[in-house]
Amino acid sequence: MTRVSPEFGDHEQVVLPVSTDVSFASNKFPKYKLGPDNEILDEVKEDFKGPFLKDVVVEETSQLTEQHKRLSVRDLASKFDKNLSAAAKLSEEAKLREVPSLEGHVLLKKLRDALECLKGRLAGQNKEDVEKAISMVEALAVKLTQKEGELIQEKFEVKKLANFLKQASEDAKKLVNQEKSFACAEIESARAVVQRIGEALDEQERTSQTSGKQEMEELVEEVQEARRIKLLHHPRKVMDMEHELRELRIQIREKCKISIDIRKELAMSKREENNSKLYELSGSERLGSILRIQPSSDEGTDLSKCSIQWYRLSSECSRREAILGANKFVYAPEPIDVGRVLQADIISNGQKESVTTNGPIDKAGELGSYVEALFRKSNYEFSVVISQMNGRNYSSHSSHLFQVGKTRMKLSRGWITKARESYSKSMQFCGFRGGGNSAAKSLFWQARKGQSFVLVFESERERNGALILARKYALDCNVLLAGPDDDALL
């Protein structure tokens, strides 16, 4: 091979031939731009033949991570096998890439040797071109070395992933076999349970058939016996007996009322026969009325100058309990007095005389239905007037609202709250025992120590209903609500 140089005229220079085993990727020399210190600035990019090995591995790993939650154990095992085969293929491809890499080093070395030989024979501008070509070859060798390092790293990662996938595949197979054995055991146990249930159902069906026949026979016998009894007892006779029972009940009630009236008349006659009695009780002996002590003769001392104390007597009149605060000639019974006999002692000039009710205090007939209506509500408000506050007469006679709730009681006027207290042991609540014409409609309420009220209701029924309602709610809160020293009665 000869080359004519313009600098030397027709002088021919002999160039050593290149080895025949050298092969180039293209039929022209690559174009490079060298910077300072022989650095390659721009390099023509190679044709893209496919994704890099590292990218393929990352993509496969992300797909496995995303599908892990929705794949079954068997699918995971098959997926691991596929990935393992893919990793093996990638490893083979990496081995195949090592051969062109080695060939590239050989080619670059031979090319550099040829250029060194050519450099010694040339001079001037041609020599500089050869030096540039040698520097480019050296830069290519550096690049190739870097590529080989990256390829070795990728190869290491591929081997690592292949080992991981192989181990995961083996674990998945073990897990599949284990789950399969568990499933087979559960299926066998389920079959055994179904068989036992079937046998139990068959046995139950046989026993139910036999017991059903016995029950049917017994039922037929009972129906026949009922028919026989029905024939023996005519419906008219049964109706006649019911009418007779109703008439007997009515007669018993009437006789009870007559006996009570006779007892009261006997007591009054005994009182009239005993002329030594200076005082007597007047008023109806039932809840909602007022009992008054009044002189029965002119010899009786004025009651304002006497000392009076009211008592509750037991049903046998064997024990009596003083009613604290009831020291006036007027007393209004409250619900706690129902079923008890009341007695009052009058002491005058050192002499004591007692008056007693003819019988126990009766309950008002309409009070029961009224109290049942109150219990249907969670709380109830009554219209009241404050008569006394903290033991002193209250000047204002305006209307207030007295609320009885399940956990507390409240006294207010509009937005102003006079008292609001929950049920407690320090609270007292009873009928007013200070006398007066409105005693049957009044009650005493001590909300707490140092704060007390005397409230006047619109009717005796409301006053007694409020007493019963408040005591029931307080009892639900484990509190006995009564007057002074009345806890023993409750």
Coordinates of C-alpha atoms in Angstrom, one line a residue, residues 9-197:
G9 CA 6.3 15.3 -4.1
D10 CA 6.4 11.9 -5.8
H11 CA 8.4 10.3 -2.9
E12 CA 6.7 7.0 -2.0
Q13 CA 6.5 5.8 1.6
V14 CA 6.0 2.2 2.4
V15 CA 3.3 1.4 5.2
L16 CA 3.2 -1.9 6.9
P17 CA 0.1 -3.8 6.2
V18 CA -2.6 -4.3 8.8
S19 CA -3.4 -7.8 10.0
T20 CA -6.1 -9.7 8.1
D21 CA -7.9 -10.7 11.2
V22 CA -8.9 -7.1 12.0
S23 CA -12.6 -6.3 11.4
F24 CA -14.2 -2.9 11.6
A25 CA -17.8 -2.1 12.5
S26 CA -18.1 0.5 9.7
N27 CA -16.2 1.3 6.5
K28 CA -15.2 4.7 7.7
F29 CA -13.1 6.0 10.6
P30 CA -15.1 7.3 13.5
K31 CA -15.4 11.1 14.1
Y32 CA -14.1 12.4 17.5
K33 CA -13.3 15.8 18.9
L34 CA -10.3 15.9 21.3
G35 CA -10.1 18.5 24.1
P36 CA -7.2 19.4 26.3
D37 CA -5.2 16.4 27.6
N38 CA -6.6 14.3 24.7
E39 CA -10.1 14.1 26.2
I40 CA -13.0 13.0 23.9
L41 CA -15.6 15.7 24.0
D42 CA -18.3 14.4 21.6
E43 CA -18.8 10.7 20.8
V44 CA -21.1 9.4 18.2
K45 CA -23.7 7.3 19.9
E46 CA -24.0 3.7 19.0
D47 CA -27.1 2.3 17.5
F48 CA -29.6 1.3 20.3
K49 CA -29.9 -2.5 20.0
G50 CA -32.0 -3.1 23.1
P51 CA -32.5 -2.2 26.8
F52 CA -29.5 -2.5 29.2
L53 CA -29.3 -5.6 31.4
K54 CA -29.6 -3.4 34.6
D55 CA -32.8 -1.8 33.4
V56 CA -34.3 -5.2 32.6
V57 CA -33.5 -6.4 36.1
V58 CA -35.0 -3.4 37.8
E59 CA -38.2 -3.6 35.7
E60 CA -38.7 -7.3 36.5
T61 CA -38.1 -6.7 40.2
S62 CA -40.7 -3.9 40.3
Q63 CA -43.2 -6.0 38.5
L64 CA -42.7 -8.8 41.0
T65 CA -43.1 -6.4 43.9
E66 CA -46.4 -5.0 42.5
Q67 CA -47.9 -8.4 41.7
H68 CA -46.8 -10.1 45.0
K69 CA -50.0 -9.2 46.9
R70 CA -52.4 -10.4 44.3
L71 CA -50.7 -13.6 43.2
S72 CA -51.3 -16.9 44.8
V73 CA -48.5 -19.1 46.1
R74 CA -48.6 -21.3 43.0
D75 CA -48.5 -18.3 40.7
L76 CA -45.5 -16.9 42.7
A77 CA -43.7 -20.2 42.2
S78 CA -44.3 -20.2 38.4
K79 CA -43.2 -16.6 38.3
F80 CA -40.0 -17.3 40.1
D81 CA -39.2 -20.1 37.7
K82 CA -39.8 -17.8 34.7
N83 CA -37.6 -15.1 36.3
L84 CA -35.0 -17.6 37.0
S85 CA -34.9 -18.7 33.4
A86 CA -34.8 -15.1 32.3
A87 CA -31.9 -14.4 34.6
A88 CA -30.0 -17.4 33.1
K89 CA -30.6 -16.1 29.7
L90 CA -29.3 -12.7 30.7
S91 CA -26.2 -14.3 32.2
E92 CA -25.5 -16.1 28.9
E93 CA -25.9 -12.9 27.0
A94 CA -23.4 -11.2 29.3
K95 CA -21.0 -14.1 28.7
L96 CA -21.4 -13.6 24.9
R97 CA -20.7 -9.9 25.3
E98 CA -17.3 -10.7 26.8
V99 CA -16.0 -12.1 23.5
P100 CA -16.6 -8.8 21.5
S101 CA -15.1 -7.0 24.5
L102 CA -11.8 -9.1 24.2
E103 CA -11.8 -8.7 20.4
G104 CA -12.1 -4.9 20.9
H105 CA -9.0 -4.8 23.1
V106 CA -7.1 -6.9 20.6
L107 CA -8.2 -4.6 17.7
L108 CA -7.4 -1.4 19.6
K109 CA -3.9 -2.8 20.5
K110 CA -3.2 -3.8 16.9
L111 CA -4.5 -0.5 15.6
R112 CA -2.3 1.4 18.1
D113 CA 0.8 -0.6 17.0
A114 CA 0.1 0.1 13.4
L115 CA -0.3 3.8 14.1
E116 CA 2.9 3.9 16.1
C117 CA 4.7 2.3 13.2
L118 CA 3.2 4.8 10.8
K119 CA 4.1 7.7 13.0
G120 CA 7.7 6.9 12.8
R121 CA 7.6 7.1 9.0
L122 CA 5.6 10.3 8.6
A123 CA 6.4 13.9 9.3
G124 CA 4.7 17.2 9.4
Q125 CA 1.0 17.4 9.2
N126 CA 0.5 13.7 8.6
K127 CA 2.5 12.9 11.8
E128 CA 0.2 15.2 13.8
D129 CA -2.9 13.4 12.4
V130 CA -1.4 10.0 13.3
E131 CA -0.7 11.3 16.9
K132 CA -4.3 12.5 17.1
A133 CA -5.5 9.1 15.9
I134 CA -3.3 7.4 18.6
S135 CA -4.7 9.5 21.3
M136 CA -8.2 8.7 20.1
V137 CA -7.4 5.0 20.2
E138 CA -6.1 5.3 23.8
A139 CA -9.3 7.2 24.8
L140 CA -11.3 4.4 23.2
A141 CA -9.3 1.9 25.2
V142 CA -10.2 3.8 28.4
K143 CA -13.8 3.9 27.5
L144 CA -13.8 0.2 26.7
T145 CA -12.2 -0.5 30.1
Q146 CA -15.0 1.5 31.8
K147 CA -17.7 -0.4 29.9
E148 CA -16.1 -3.7 31.0
G149 CA -16.2 -2.6 34.6
E150 CA -19.9 -1.8 34.3
L151 CA -20.5 -5.1 32.6
I152 CA -18.8 -6.9 35.4
Q153 CA -21.0 -5.1 38.0
E154 CA -24.1 -6.0 36.0
K155 CA -22.9 -9.6 35.8
F156 CA -22.5 -9.7 39.6
E157 CA -26.0 -8.3 40.1
V158 CA -27.5 -10.7 37.7
K159 CA -25.8 -13.6 39.5
K160 CA -27.0 -12.3 42.8
L161 CA -30.6 -11.9 41.5
A162 CA -30.5 -15.4 39.9
N163 CA -29.5 -16.9 43.3
F164 CA -32.2 -15.0 45.1
L165 CA -34.8 -16.0 42.5
K166 CA -33.6 -19.6 42.8
Q167 CA -33.9 -19.6 46.5
A168 CA -37.3 -17.9 46.4
S169 CA -38.5 -20.5 43.9
E170 CA -37.5 -23.3 46.1
D171 CA -39.2 -21.6 49.1
A172 CA -42.3 -21.1 47.1
K173 CA -42.4 -24.8 46.1
K174 CA -42.0 -25.8 49.7
L175 CA -44.8 -23.4 50.7
V176 CA -47.0 -24.8 47.9
N177 CA -46.4 -28.3 49.1
Q178 CA -47.0 -27.4 52.7
E179 CA -50.3 -25.6 51.9
K180 CA -51.3 -28.5 49.7
S181 CA -50.8 -30.9 52.6
F182 CA -52.7 -28.6 54.9
A183 CA -55.5 -28.3 52.4
C184 CA -55.7 -32.1 52.0
A185 CA -55.8 -32.5 55.8
E186 CA -58.6 -29.9 56.1
I187 CA -60.6 -31.5 53.3
E188 CA -60.3 -34.9 55.1
S189 CA -61.4 -33.4 58.4
A190 CA -64.3 -31.6 56.7
R191 CA -65.4 -34.9 55.0
A192 CA -65.3 -36.6 58.4
V193 CA -67.4 -33.8 60.0
V194 CA -69.9 -33.9 57.1
Q195 CA -70.2 -37.7 57.5
R196 CA -70.8 -37.4 61.3
I197 CA -73.4 -34.7 60.8

